[in-house]
Short mmCIF file of C-alpha atoms in Angstrom, two decimals:
data_model
loop_
_atom_site.label_atom_id
_atom_site.label_comp_id
_atom_site.label_asym_id
_atom_site.label_seq_id
_atom_site.Cartn_x
_atom_site.Cartn_y
_atom_site.Cartn_z
CA MET A 1 -47.16 -46.67 -5.72
CA PHE A 2 -49.35 -49.43 -4.32
CA ASN A 3 -48.78 -50.16 -0.63
CA ILE A 4 -50.22 -53.36 0.81
CA HIS A 5 -50.38 -51.70 4.24
CA ASP A 6 -52.96 -49.19 2.97
CA THR A 7 -55.45 -51.95 2.16
CA LEU A 8 -58.12 -53.79 4.15
CA SER A 9 -58.79 -57.44 4.89
CA PHE A 10 -62.13 -58.85 3.81
CA ASN A 11 -63.40 -58.84 7.41
CA GLU A 12 -62.38 -55.21 7.91
CA LEU A 13 -64.22 -54.21 4.76
CA ARG A 14 -67.26 -56.29 5.67
CA ASP A 15 -67.44 -54.44 9.01
CA GLN A 16 -67.48 -51.13 7.12
CA VAL A 17 -70.23 -52.37 4.80
CA ALA A 18 -72.28 -53.51 7.81
CA ALA A 19 -71.81 -50.15 9.55
CA ARG A 20 -73.06 -48.35 6.43
CA ALA A 21 -76.08 -50.66 6.23
CA ASP A 22 -76.92 -49.84 9.85
CA GLN A 23 -77.45 -46.21 8.79
CA GLN A 24 -80.25 -47.15 6.41
CA LEU A 25 -83.84 -46.40 7.37
CA PRO A 26 -86.48 -49.06 6.65
CA ASP A 27 -87.81 -48.78 3.09
CA VAL A 28 -91.26 -47.24 2.81
CA VAL A 29 -93.84 -47.74 0.06
CA ALA A 30 -96.24 -44.79 -0.08
CA HIS A 31 -98.85 -43.35 -2.41
CA VAL A 32 -97.24 -40.49 -4.28
CA SER A 33 -100.25 -38.25 -3.70
CA THR A 34 -99.65 -38.39 0.07
CA VAL A 35 -96.09 -37.08 -0.18
CA THR A 36 -95.54 -33.33 0.18
CA MET A 37 -92.62 -30.94 -0.19
CA THR A 38 -91.82 -28.21 2.32
CA PRO A 39 -90.54 -24.76 1.25
CA ASP A 40 -87.05 -25.71 2.47
CA GLY A 41 -86.96 -28.48 -0.14
CA ASN A 42 -87.51 -31.50 2.11
CA LEU A 43 -90.05 -34.21 1.38
CA ASP A 44 -92.52 -35.36 4.01
CA VAL A 45 -92.97 -39.09 3.32
CA PRO A 46 -95.66 -40.91 5.35
CA GLY A 47 -94.02 -43.56 7.49
CA MET A 48 -90.54 -42.10 7.01
CA GLY A 49 -90.71 -38.45 8.05
CA LEU A 50 -88.88 -35.46 6.62
CA VAL A 51 -86.08 -36.37 4.22
CA ARG A 52 -83.54 -34.30 2.33
CA LEU A 53 -82.88 -35.16 -1.32
CA ASN A 54 -79.38 -36.04 -2.48
CA LEU A 55 -78.26 -35.50 -6.08
CA TRP A 56 -79.48 -38.90 -7.32
CA SER A 57 -82.90 -38.82 -5.66
CA ARG A 58 -83.37 -35.21 -6.81
CA LYS A 59 -82.70 -36.30 -10.38
CA GLN A 60 -85.18 -39.18 -10.06
CA PHE A 61 -87.76 -36.92 -8.44
CA ALA A 62 -87.50 -34.24 -11.13
CA SER A 63 -87.84 -36.89 -13.85
CA ASP A 64 -90.80 -38.55 -12.15
CA LEU A 65 -92.70 -35.26 -11.95
CA GLY A 66 -91.71 -34.01 -15.40
CA PHE A 67 -89.48 -31.17 -14.21
CA ARG A 68 -86.39 -29.95 -15.97
CA GLU A 69 -83.57 -30.11 -13.46
CA LYS A 70 -82.53 -26.56 -14.31
CA TRP A 71 -85.96 -25.22 -13.32
CA PHE A 72 -86.00 -27.36 -10.20
CA ALA A 73 -82.71 -25.82 -9.09
CA SER A 74 -83.56 -22.23 -10.04
CA ALA A 75 -87.16 -21.90 -8.73
CA THR A 76 -87.76 -20.05 -5.48
CA PRO A 77 -88.53 -22.23 -2.43
CA ASP A 78 -92.22 -21.31 -2.41
CA GLU A 79 -92.60 -21.75 -6.18
CA ARG A 80 -90.93 -25.13 -6.02
CA ALA A 81 -93.04 -26.39 -3.11
CA ASP A 82 -96.32 -25.17 -4.61
CA GLU A 83 -95.70 -26.65 -8.03
CA VAL A 84 -94.29 -29.93 -6.69
CA ASN A 85 -97.22 -30.45 -4.33
CA ARG A 86 -99.71 -29.68 -7.09
CA ARG A 87 -98.16 -32.35 -9.29
CA LEU A 88 -97.75 -34.85 -6.46
CA SER A 89 -101.44 -34.57 -5.54
CA ARG A 90 -102.42 -35.59 -9.07
CA LEU A 91 -99.89 -38.36 -9.57
CA PRO A 92 -101.33 -41.89 -9.23
CA GLY A 93 -99.62 -44.96 -7.89
CA GLN A 94 -97.01 -45.79 -5.29
CA ARG A 95 -93.25 -45.48 -4.99
CA LYS A 96 -90.63 -47.11 -2.81
CA PHE A 97 -88.53 -44.63 -0.84
CA ARG A 98 -85.01 -45.50 0.37
CA ALA A 99 -83.12 -43.28 2.81
CA PHE A 100 -80.19 -43.10 5.17
CA LYS A 101 -80.38 -41.53 8.61
CA ASP A 102 -79.44 -37.86 8.44
CA SER A 103 -76.26 -37.54 10.48
CA THR A 104 -76.45 -33.73 10.31
CA GLY A 105 -79.81 -33.60 12.11
CA GLN A 106 -81.31 -31.33 9.43
CA ALA A 107 -84.01 -33.92 8.71
CA ASP A 108 -85.04 -37.43 9.69
CA GLY A 109 -83.20 -38.88 6.73
CA VAL A 110 -81.42 -38.32 3.43
CA LEU A 111 -83.43 -39.71 0.54
CA ARG A 112 -81.32 -42.07 -1.55
CA ALA A 113 -83.83 -43.15 -4.19
CA ILE A 114 -87.42 -43.09 -5.40
CA LEU A 115 -88.17 -46.45 -6.99
CA SER A 116 -90.99 -48.61 -8.26
CA PRO A 117 -92.75 -50.52 -5.46
CA GLY A 118 -91.53 -53.85 -6.83
CA PHE A 119 -87.86 -52.91 -7.02
CA THR A 120 -85.91 -55.52 -5.01
CA PRO A 121 -82.33 -54.37 -4.44
CA ILE A 122 -79.47 -56.75 -3.73
CA ASP A 123 -77.82 -54.74 -0.99
CA ASP A 124 -74.08 -54.70 -0.35
CA SER A 125 -74.52 -56.16 3.12
CA ARG A 126 -76.20 -59.27 1.68
CA ILE A 127 -73.42 -59.71 -0.85
CA PHE A 128 -70.68 -59.48 1.77
CA ASP A 129 -72.52 -61.80 4.14
CA ARG A 130 -72.76 -64.42 1.36
CA LEU A 131 -69.11 -63.98 0.44
CA GLY A 132 -68.03 -64.41 4.05
CA ALA A 133 -70.24 -67.43 4.66
CA ASN A 134 -69.29 -69.29 1.47
CA LEU A 135 -65.70 -68.32 0.62
CA GLY A 136 -64.28 -67.71 4.07
CA GLY A 137 -60.50 -68.22 4.13
CA ALA A 138 -60.26 -68.12 0.33
CA LEU A 139 -60.63 -64.35 0.58
CA ASP A 140 -57.48 -64.13 2.70
CA THR A 141 -55.48 -64.26 -0.55
CA TYR A 142 -56.88 -60.81 -1.38
CA ARG A 143 -56.56 -57.33 0.03
CA PHE A 144 -59.27 -54.75 -0.53
CA LEU A 145 -58.74 -51.17 -1.61
CA LYS A 146 -60.67 -48.35 -0.02
CA ALA A 147 -64.29 -48.57 -1.17
CA ASP A 148 -65.55 -46.03 -3.70
CA SER A 149 -69.04 -44.78 -2.93
CA THR A 150 -71.27 -42.22 -4.65
CA ASP A 151 -74.97 -41.40 -4.42
CA GLN A 152 -75.50 -43.91 -7.23
CA THR A 153 -73.03 -46.77 -6.84
CA THR A 154 -70.56 -48.55 -4.59
CA MET A 155 -67.40 -50.23 -5.84
CA HIS A 156 -65.28 -52.68 -3.89
CA THR A 157 -61.95 -53.71 -5.37
CA ALA A 158 -59.88 -56.73 -4.35
CA VAL A 159 -56.30 -57.43 -5.44
CA ARG A 160 -54.24 -60.54 -4.88
CA VAL A 161 -51.65 -60.40 -2.10
CA ASP A 162 -48.99 -61.93 -4.36
CA PRO A 163 -48.35 -59.94 -7.56
CA LEU A 164 -47.75 -61.38 -11.03
CA SER A 165 -44.97 -60.24 -13.33
CA VAL A 166 -45.66 -59.69 -17.02
CA ARG A 167 -42.31 -59.04 -18.70
CA GLY A 168 -41.03 -57.29 -15.61
CA ASP A 169 -44.17 -55.23 -15.05
CA LYS A 170 -45.62 -56.08 -11.63
CA LEU A 171 -49.39 -56.42 -11.62
CA ARG A 172 -51.91 -57.46 -9.00
CA PRO A 173 -54.93 -59.29 -10.42
CA GLY A 174 -58.22 -59.38 -8.59
CA PHE A 175 -61.83 -58.38 -9.03
CA ARG A 176 -64.09 -55.37 -8.79
CA LEU A 177 -67.60 -55.66 -7.38
CA ARG A 178 -69.83 -52.81 -8.49
CA ASN A 179 -73.34 -52.38 -7.19
CA SER A 180 -76.18 -49.91 -6.88
CA GLU A 181 -78.73 -50.12 -4.10
CA VAL A 182 -80.71 -47.28 -5.70
CA GLY A 183 -81.47 -48.50 -9.21
CA ALA A 184 -78.59 -46.80 -11.04
CA ALA A 185 -76.70 -49.95 -12.09
CA ALA A 186 -76.83 -53.73 -11.93
CA LEU A 187 -74.75 -55.93 -9.62
CA SER A 188 -71.57 -56.82 -11.50
CA VAL A 189 -68.24 -58.50 -10.85
CA ASP A 190 -65.35 -57.89 -13.27
CA ASP A 191 -61.72 -58.93 -13.64
CA PHE A 192 -59.53 -56.16 -12.25
CA TRP A 193 -55.81 -55.52 -12.61
CA LEU A 194 -53.72 -53.03 -10.64
CA ARG A 195 -50.37 -51.93 -12.08
CA GLN A 196 -48.15 -51.65 -9.04
CA VAL A 197 -45.70 -49.01 -10.28
CA CYS A 198 -48.35 -46.33 -10.88
CA ASP A 199 -51.63 -47.60 -9.36
CA ASN A 200 -53.32 -47.75 -12.77
CA GLY A 201 -56.46 -49.89 -12.62
CA LEU A 202 -57.80 -51.93 -15.53
CA ILE A 203 -61.08 -53.80 -16.01
CA VAL A 204 -60.82 -56.72 -18.42
CA THR A 205 -63.64 -58.78 -19.92
CA VAL A 206 -62.16 -62.14 -20.90
CA GLY A 207 -63.79 -63.85 -23.85
CA ALA A 208 -66.38 -61.04 -24.05
CA LYS A 209 -67.98 -62.40 -20.85
CA ARG A 210 -68.11 -60.62 -17.51
CA LEU A 211 -67.71 -62.63 -14.32
CA LEU A 212 -71.19 -61.70 -13.09
CA TYR A 213 -73.91 -59.33 -14.23
CA ARG A 214 -77.33 -59.38 -12.62
CA THR A 215 -80.07 -56.77 -12.66
CA HIS A 216 -81.79 -56.13 -9.36
CA ARG A 217 -84.61 -58.57 -8.87
CA ARG A 218 -85.57 -61.04 -6.21
CA ILE A 219 -82.94 -63.73 -5.52
CA ASP A 220 -82.61 -66.02 -2.51
CA ASP A 221 -79.40 -66.25 -0.51
CA ASP A 222 -78.38 -69.68 -1.86
CA HIS A 223 -78.63 -68.59 -5.48
CA LEU A 224 -76.80 -65.34 -4.73
CA ALA A 225 -74.02 -67.25 -2.98
CA ALA A 226 -73.71 -69.71 -5.86
CA ALA A 227 -73.46 -66.90 -8.42
CA LEU A 228 -70.67 -65.22 -6.45
CA VAL A 229 -68.72 -68.42 -5.81
CA ILE A 230 -68.90 -69.45 -9.47
CA ALA A 231 -67.81 -65.99 -10.62
CA LEU A 232 -64.75 -65.79 -8.36
CA GLY A 233 -63.82 -69.40 -9.09
CA LYS A 234 -63.17 -68.47 -12.72
CA LEU A 235 -60.49 -65.91 -11.90
CA PRO A 236 -57.22 -67.94 -12.05
CA GLU A 237 -57.98 -69.27 -15.53
CA ARG A 238 -58.96 -65.81 -16.74
CA TRP A 239 -55.79 -64.26 -15.29
CA ALA A 240 -53.71 -66.59 -17.43
CA ALA A 241 -55.63 -65.51 -20.53
CA THR A 242 -55.20 -61.82 -19.67
CA THR A 243 -51.44 -62.04 -19.13
CA GLY A 244 -51.20 -63.52 -22.63
CA LEU A 245 -53.17 -60.57 -24.01
CA MET A 246 -50.91 -58.13 -22.16
CA GLU A 247 -47.76 -59.72 -23.58
CA LEU A 248 -49.25 -59.52 -27.06
CA ALA A 249 -50.19 -55.86 -26.50
CA MET A 250 -46.65 -55.06 -25.38
CA ASN A 251 -45.40 -56.30 -28.75
CA THR A 252 -48.08 -54.67 -30.91
CA PRO A 253 -46.90 -51.31 -32.29
CA VAL A 254 -49.25 -48.32 -32.59
CA ALA A 255 -48.08 -45.63 -34.99
CA HIS A 256 -50.33 -42.86 -33.63
CA PRO A 257 -51.16 -43.49 -29.96
CA ASP A 258 -53.05 -40.20 -29.60
CA THR A 259 -55.42 -41.26 -32.40
CA ALA A 260 -55.78 -44.67 -30.75
CA VAL A 261 -56.74 -43.00 -27.45
CA ALA A 262 -59.42 -40.97 -29.23
CA ALA A 263 -60.81 -44.17 -30.77
CA VAL A 264 -60.83 -45.96 -27.40
CA LEU A 265 -62.91 -43.18 -25.83
CA GLU A 266 -65.11 -42.40 -28.81
CA ASP A 267 -68.76 -41.96 -27.75
CA ALA A 268 -67.83 -42.62 -24.09
CA PRO A 269 -69.40 -40.26 -21.51
CA VAL A 270 -65.98 -38.77 -20.77
CA PRO A 271 -65.13 -35.04 -20.57
CA ARG A 272 -63.07 -33.80 -23.46
CA ALA A 273 -60.36 -32.63 -21.04
CA LEU A 274 -59.72 -36.22 -19.91
CA VAL A 275 -59.54 -37.48 -23.48
CA GLU A 276 -56.95 -34.83 -24.27
CA ALA A 277 -55.01 -35.60 -21.07
CA ALA A 278 -54.83 -39.27 -22.09
CA GLN A 279 -53.63 -38.29 -25.57
CA VAL A 280 -50.90 -36.11 -24.08
CA ALA A 281 -49.87 -38.94 -21.74
CA ALA A 282 -49.67 -41.38 -24.63
CA LEU A 283 -47.42 -39.08 -26.66
CA ARG A 284 -45.29 -37.91 -23.74
CA ASP A 285 -44.62 -41.43 -22.49
CA GLU A 286 -44.00 -42.65 -26.05
CA ALA A 287 -46.73 -45.24 -25.61
CA HIS A 288 -46.37 -46.60 -29.13
CA THR A 289 -47.81 -50.02 -28.30
CA ARG A 290 -51.30 -51.24 -27.50
CA TYR A 291 -50.17 -51.75 -23.91
CA GLY A 292 -48.93 -48.15 -23.79
CA VAL A 293 -52.29 -46.84 -25.01
CA VAL A 294 -54.02 -48.85 -22.28
CA GLN A 295 -51.74 -47.34 -19.65
CA ALA A 296 -52.32 -43.78 -20.92
CA VAL A 297 -56.09 -44.15 -20.57
CA THR A 298 -55.93 -45.80 -17.14
CA LEU A 299 -53.42 -43.22 -15.92
CA VAL A 300 -55.84 -40.30 -16.33
CA ALA A 301 -58.64 -42.45 -14.88
CA HIS A 302 -57.12 -42.04 -11.41
CA ARG A 303 -54.60 -39.20 -11.76
CA ASP A 304 -56.91 -36.58 -13.29
CA ASN A 305 -60.30 -37.80 -12.12
CA ARG A 306 -62.07 -38.20 -8.78
CA ASP A 307 -65.40 -39.64 -9.97
CA PRO A 308 -65.51 -43.42 -9.33
CA ASP A 309 -68.22 -43.99 -11.94
CA LEU A 310 -66.20 -42.16 -14.58
CA ARG A 311 -63.09 -44.11 -13.55
CA PHE A 312 -65.07 -47.30 -14.11
CA VAL A 313 -65.90 -46.18 -17.66
CA LEU A 314 -62.28 -45.31 -18.47
CA GLU A 315 -60.87 -48.53 -17.03
CA SER A 316 -63.50 -50.58 -18.86
CA ARG A 317 -62.82 -48.87 -22.21
CA ALA A 318 -59.10 -49.52 -21.79
CA GLY A 319 -59.81 -53.18 -21.06
CA ASP A 320 -62.05 -53.46 -24.11
CA TYR A 321 -59.21 -52.10 -26.24
CA LEU A 322 -56.79 -54.63 -24.78
CA THR A 323 -59.07 -57.56 -25.63
CA ALA A 324 -60.58 -56.26 -28.89
CA ASP A 325 -58.60 -58.50 -31.25
CA ALA A 326 -59.15 -61.56 -29.05
CA ALA A 327 -62.95 -61.35 -28.72
#
């Protein structure tokens, strides 16, 4: 069950974001033909030094050079280095390299991404600086959950200190800020709901419009601040709309909740095992309403899954189902 004491204030979370940003090496733009790979699998990037590849940068690197990832993983160290360096020497153009300091000391850094030279990321530290400077005390009404971070994305989730009750079900509305500093996703802010009794999370798009969605391109601080302030300013009105949708869903019967779950997750990049787990949950809990189907999907999103990006997909699909008839 949700415990307010396990959460962070905005300032505590901002300090964590700043500490993570301090681990980033300066971005380097280099001609691809000057980059080389060592037999141990590190890249030697002029101006950056030796860097290890993480899963995301390895995927980008293999795609950039026309490798199948399976070959890249199965080749011997010498075969890999020879073939990679041959292709690098013939590849024209430049790339932007982003890396963190390597805390293990195995290399100078850990390569986060290989990007086009003109890619202009909106980093988390900029976002939190703008939020702090322009919303200040208004963020004291929220508490922040532990940040979810992968090689590809970061997700920061805020919930209101005071819960709302929808027909006796205690819920904490808030927002989720999802970002990628490495080109994997846009900057987005979405309505988020946390069900207090079981920690189920739900992402809701009210009126088929997200709070904020912006691809990574150049933006000055004033425009970034304005976009964030406008987005969060819409929340109270949208919460009222969502509680109405939840009440309607509680009263809408679903004859076959397992079939409804399958429809919710159709074509979603979700493992079959999770789909089946959600179907079992829906039948076991007798979730014979639209609201019950939503809860079955969001339950497995956090109970049976540890991938934040996959959780985002599941919570978003559940929210789309909740609002489908109102769009």
